[in-house]
Amino acid sequence: GAVVSQHPSWVICKSGTSVKIECRSLDFQATTMFWYRQFPKQSLMLMATSNEGSKATYEQGVEKDKFLINHASLTLSTLTVTSAHPEDSSFYICSADRGLTTGELFFGEGSRLTVL
Amino acid sequence: DAKTTQPTSMDCAEGRAANLPCNHSTISGNEYVYWYRQIHSQGPQYIIHGLKNNETNEMASLIITEDRKSSTLILPHATLRDTAVYYCIVSLFAGTASKLTFGTGTRLQVTL
């Protein structure tokens, strides 16, 4: 099946620093990728839609200057959490559209960010 | 996208069928019903989807009522590895990437 990989799987950083999370589609090209965040015992919340070669579309309430998304190639999208604070600690998950007629999305394993 | 309602949690004995209900009474005619699951601390995994007809694949069966206002996901022989949160999602598939909105899902616990 299609594989989407995230890196790093987990990261711990100090408050005020920036952290970059990568999302790669390993065996297919993804024009569109989505970024979600998930707090403990809660559901996934869509943050933004990332389109290759264009600016990301952010969901209401998500700060675009804090969560920088870059989709520079058909196999890579990155999420950078800038000036991270403890409240940004969360599980960040990406998904990629393989372009199947079913509309099925393939998800990465997730990246757990802890901000001290 | 239409809203879905699912029970918060369910238990199922290993080897028995797990029947997970979902209510989507405001679904529109061109919206699909998708099921994903999320095993603890992992990304969601696609299970199955349907529009009007019942569907079956190697993982599960999806039964959609004739009025499309509700559906049931059936895991025919649940195993311990099926313990997860199951999400029922209604989404308009427009030929390009579907933006999925996750609800709270049903936490299925499979026990010995």
Coordinates of N, CA and C in Angstrom, one line a residue, chain A residues 2-7 21-37 45-59 68-79 92-99 103-109, chain B residues 96-100 102:
Chain A
A2 N 0.2 2.4 -0.2 CA 0.9 3.6 -0.3 C 1.5 4.0 1.1
V3 N 2.7 4.6 1.1 CA 3.4 4.9 2.4 C 3.6 6.3 2.5
V4 N 3.2 6.9 3.7 CA 3.5 8.3 4.0 C 4.4 8.2 5.3
S5 N 5.5 8.9 5.2 CA 6.4 8.9 6.3 C 6.6 10.3 6.9
Q6 N 6.6 10.3 8.2 CA 6.9 11.6 8.9 C 8.2 11.5 9.7
H7 N 8.9 12.7 9.8 CA 10.1 12.7 10.5 C 10.3 14.1 11.1
I21 N 8.8 19.7 10.9 CA 8.4 18.3 10.8 C 8.2 18.0 9.3
E22 N 8.7 16.9 8.8 CA 8.6 16.6 7.4 C 7.6 15.5 7.2
C23 N 6.9 15.6 6.0 CA 6.0 14.6 5.6 C 6.3 14.2 4.2
R24 N 6.6 12.9 4.0 CA 7.0 12.4 2.7 C 6.1 11.3 2.2
S25 N 5.7 11.4 0.9 CA 5.0 10.3 0.3 C 6.1 9.5 -0.4
L26 N 6.3 8.2 0.1 CA 7.5 7.5 -0.4 C 7.3 6.8 -1.7
D27 N 6.1 6.4 -2.1 CA 6.0 5.7 -3.3 C 4.9 6.2 -4.3
F28 N 4.6 7.5 -4.0 CA 3.6 8.1 -5.0 C 3.8 9.7 -4.9
Q29 N 3.3 10.4 -5.8 CA 3.4 11.8 -5.8 C 2.1 12.4 -5.3
A30 N 2.2 13.3 -4.4 CA 1.0 13.9 -3.8 C 0.9 15.4 -4.1
T31 N -0.1 15.8 -4.9 CA -0.3 17.2 -5.2 C -0.8 17.9 -3.9
T32 N -1.5 17.2 -3.1 CA -2.2 17.8 -2.0 C -1.8 17.0 -0.7
M33 N -1.4 17.7 0.3 CA -1.2 17.0 1.6 C -2.0 17.8 2.7
F34 N -2.4 17.2 3.7 CA -3.1 17.9 4.8 C -2.3 17.7 6.1
W35 N -2.4 18.7 7.0 CA -1.8 18.7 8.3 C -2.9 18.8 9.4
Y36 N -2.7 17.8 10.3 CA -3.7 17.8 11.5 C -2.9 17.9 12.7
R37 N -3.5 18.3 13.8 CA -2.9 18.2 15.1 C -4.0 17.5 16.0
M45 N -7.7 17.5 14.5 CA -8.2 18.8 14.0 C -7.4 19.2 12.8
L46 N -8.1 19.4 11.7 CA -7.4 19.8 10.5 C -6.8 21.2 10.6
M47 N -5.5 21.4 10.3 CA -4.9 22.7 10.4 C -4.8 23.4 9.1
A48 N -4.4 22.7 8.1 CA -4.2 23.3 6.8 C -4.1 22.3 5.7
T49 N -4.4 22.8 4.5 CA -4.2 22.0 3.2 C -3.0 22.6 2.5
S50 N -2.1 21.7 2.1 CA -0.9 22.0 1.5 C -0.9 21.6 0.0
N51 N -0.7 22.5 -0.9 CA -0.7 22.2 -2.3 C 0.7 22.5 -2.9
E52 N 1.2 21.5 -3.6 CA 2.5 21.7 -4.2 C 2.6 22.9 -5.1
G53 N 3.6 23.7 -4.8 CA 3.9 24.9 -5.6 C 3.1 26.1 -5.3
S54 N 2.2 26.0 -4.3 CA 1.4 27.2 -3.9 C 1.3 27.3 -2.4
K55 N 0.7 28.4 -2.0 CA 0.5 28.7 -0.6 C -0.5 27.7 0.0
A56 N -0.2 27.4 1.3 CA -1.2 26.5 2.0 C -2.4 27.3 2.3
T57 N -3.5 26.5 2.5 CA -4.8 27.1 2.9 C -5.0 26.7 4.3
Y58 N -5.1 27.7 5.2 CA -5.2 27.4 6.6 C -6.7 27.4 7.1
E59 N -7.0 26.5 8.1 CA -8.3 26.5 8.6 C -8.5 27.7 9.6
L68 N 4.2 27.3 9.7 CA 4.6 27.6 8.4 C 4.6 26.2 7.6
I69 N 3.9 26.2 6.5 CA 3.8 25.0 5.7 C 4.4 25.3 4.3
N70 N 5.3 24.4 3.9 CA 5.9 24.4 2.6 C 5.7 23.1 1.9
H71 N 5.3 23.2 0.7 CA 5.1 22.0 -0.1 C 5.9 22.1 -1.4
A72 N 7.2 22.0 -1.3 CA 8.1 22.4 -2.4 C 8.2 21.3 -3.5
S73 N 7.8 20.1 -3.2 CA 7.9 19.0 -4.2 C 6.6 18.1 -4.1
L74 N 6.5 17.3 -5.0 CA 5.3 16.4 -5.0 C 5.4 15.3 -4.0
T75 N 6.5 15.2 -3.3 CA 6.7 14.1 -2.3 C 7.0 14.6 -1.0
L76 N 7.1 15.9 -0.8 CA 7.5 16.5 0.5 C 6.7 17.7 0.9
S77 N 6.2 17.7 2.1 CA 5.6 18.9 2.7 C 6.2 19.0 4.1
T78 N 6.5 20.3 4.5 CA 7.0 20.5 5.8 C 6.1 21.4 6.6
L79 N 6.1 21.1 7.9 CA 5.4 22.0 8.9 C 6.4 22.5 9.8
Y92 N 1.3 15.8 15.8 CA 1.0 16.4 14.5 C 1.0 15.2 13.4
I93 N 0.0 15.2 12.6 CA -0.2 14.1 11.6 C -0.4 14.7 10.2
C94 N 0.3 14.1 9.2 CA 0.0 14.6 7.9 C -0.7 13.5 7.1
S95 N -1.4 13.9 6.1 CA -2.0 12.9 5.2 C -1.8 13.4 3.7
A96 N -1.7 12.4 2.8 CA -1.4 12.7 1.4 C -2.5 12.1 0.5
D97 N -2.8 12.9 -0.5 CA -3.8 12.4 -1.5 C -3.0 11.8 -2.7
R98 N -3.3 10.5 -2.9 CA -2.6 9.8 -4.0 C -3.3 10.0 -5.3
G99 N -4.5 10.6 -5.2 CA -5.2 10.9 -6.5 C -6.1 9.7 -6.9
G103 N -10.9 8.8 -3.3 CA -10.7 9.9 -2.4 C -10.0 9.5 -1.1
E104 N -9.5 8.3 -1.1 CA -8.8 7.8 0.1 C -7.6 8.6 0.4
L105 N -7.4 8.9 1.6 CA -6.2 9.6 2.1 C -5.2 8.6 2.8
F106 N -3.9 8.8 2.7 CA -2.9 8.0 3.4 C -2.3 8.9 4.4
F107 N -2.2 8.4 5.6 CA -1.7 9.1 6.8 C -0.3 8.7 7.2
G108 N 0.5 9.7 7.7 CA 1.8 9.4 8.3 C 1.6 8.8 9.7
E109 N 2.7 8.4 10.2 CA 2.7 7.8 11.6 C 2.5 8.9 12.7
Chain B
T96 N -11.0 15.4 -6.4 CA -9.7 15.8 -6.0 C -9.6 15.5 -4.5
A97 N -8.6 15.9 -3.8 CA -8.4 15.5 -2.5 C -9.6 15.9 -1.6
S98 N -10.0 14.9 -0.8 CA -11.1 15.2 0.1 C -10.6 15.6 1.4
K99 N -11.1 16.7 1.9 CA -10.7 17.2 3.2 C -11.6 16.5 4.2
L100 N -10.9 15.7 5.1 CA -11.7 14.9 6.0 C -11.8 15.7 7.4
F102 N -12.7 15.0 11.1 CA -12.9 14.0 12.1 C -13.7 14.4 13.3

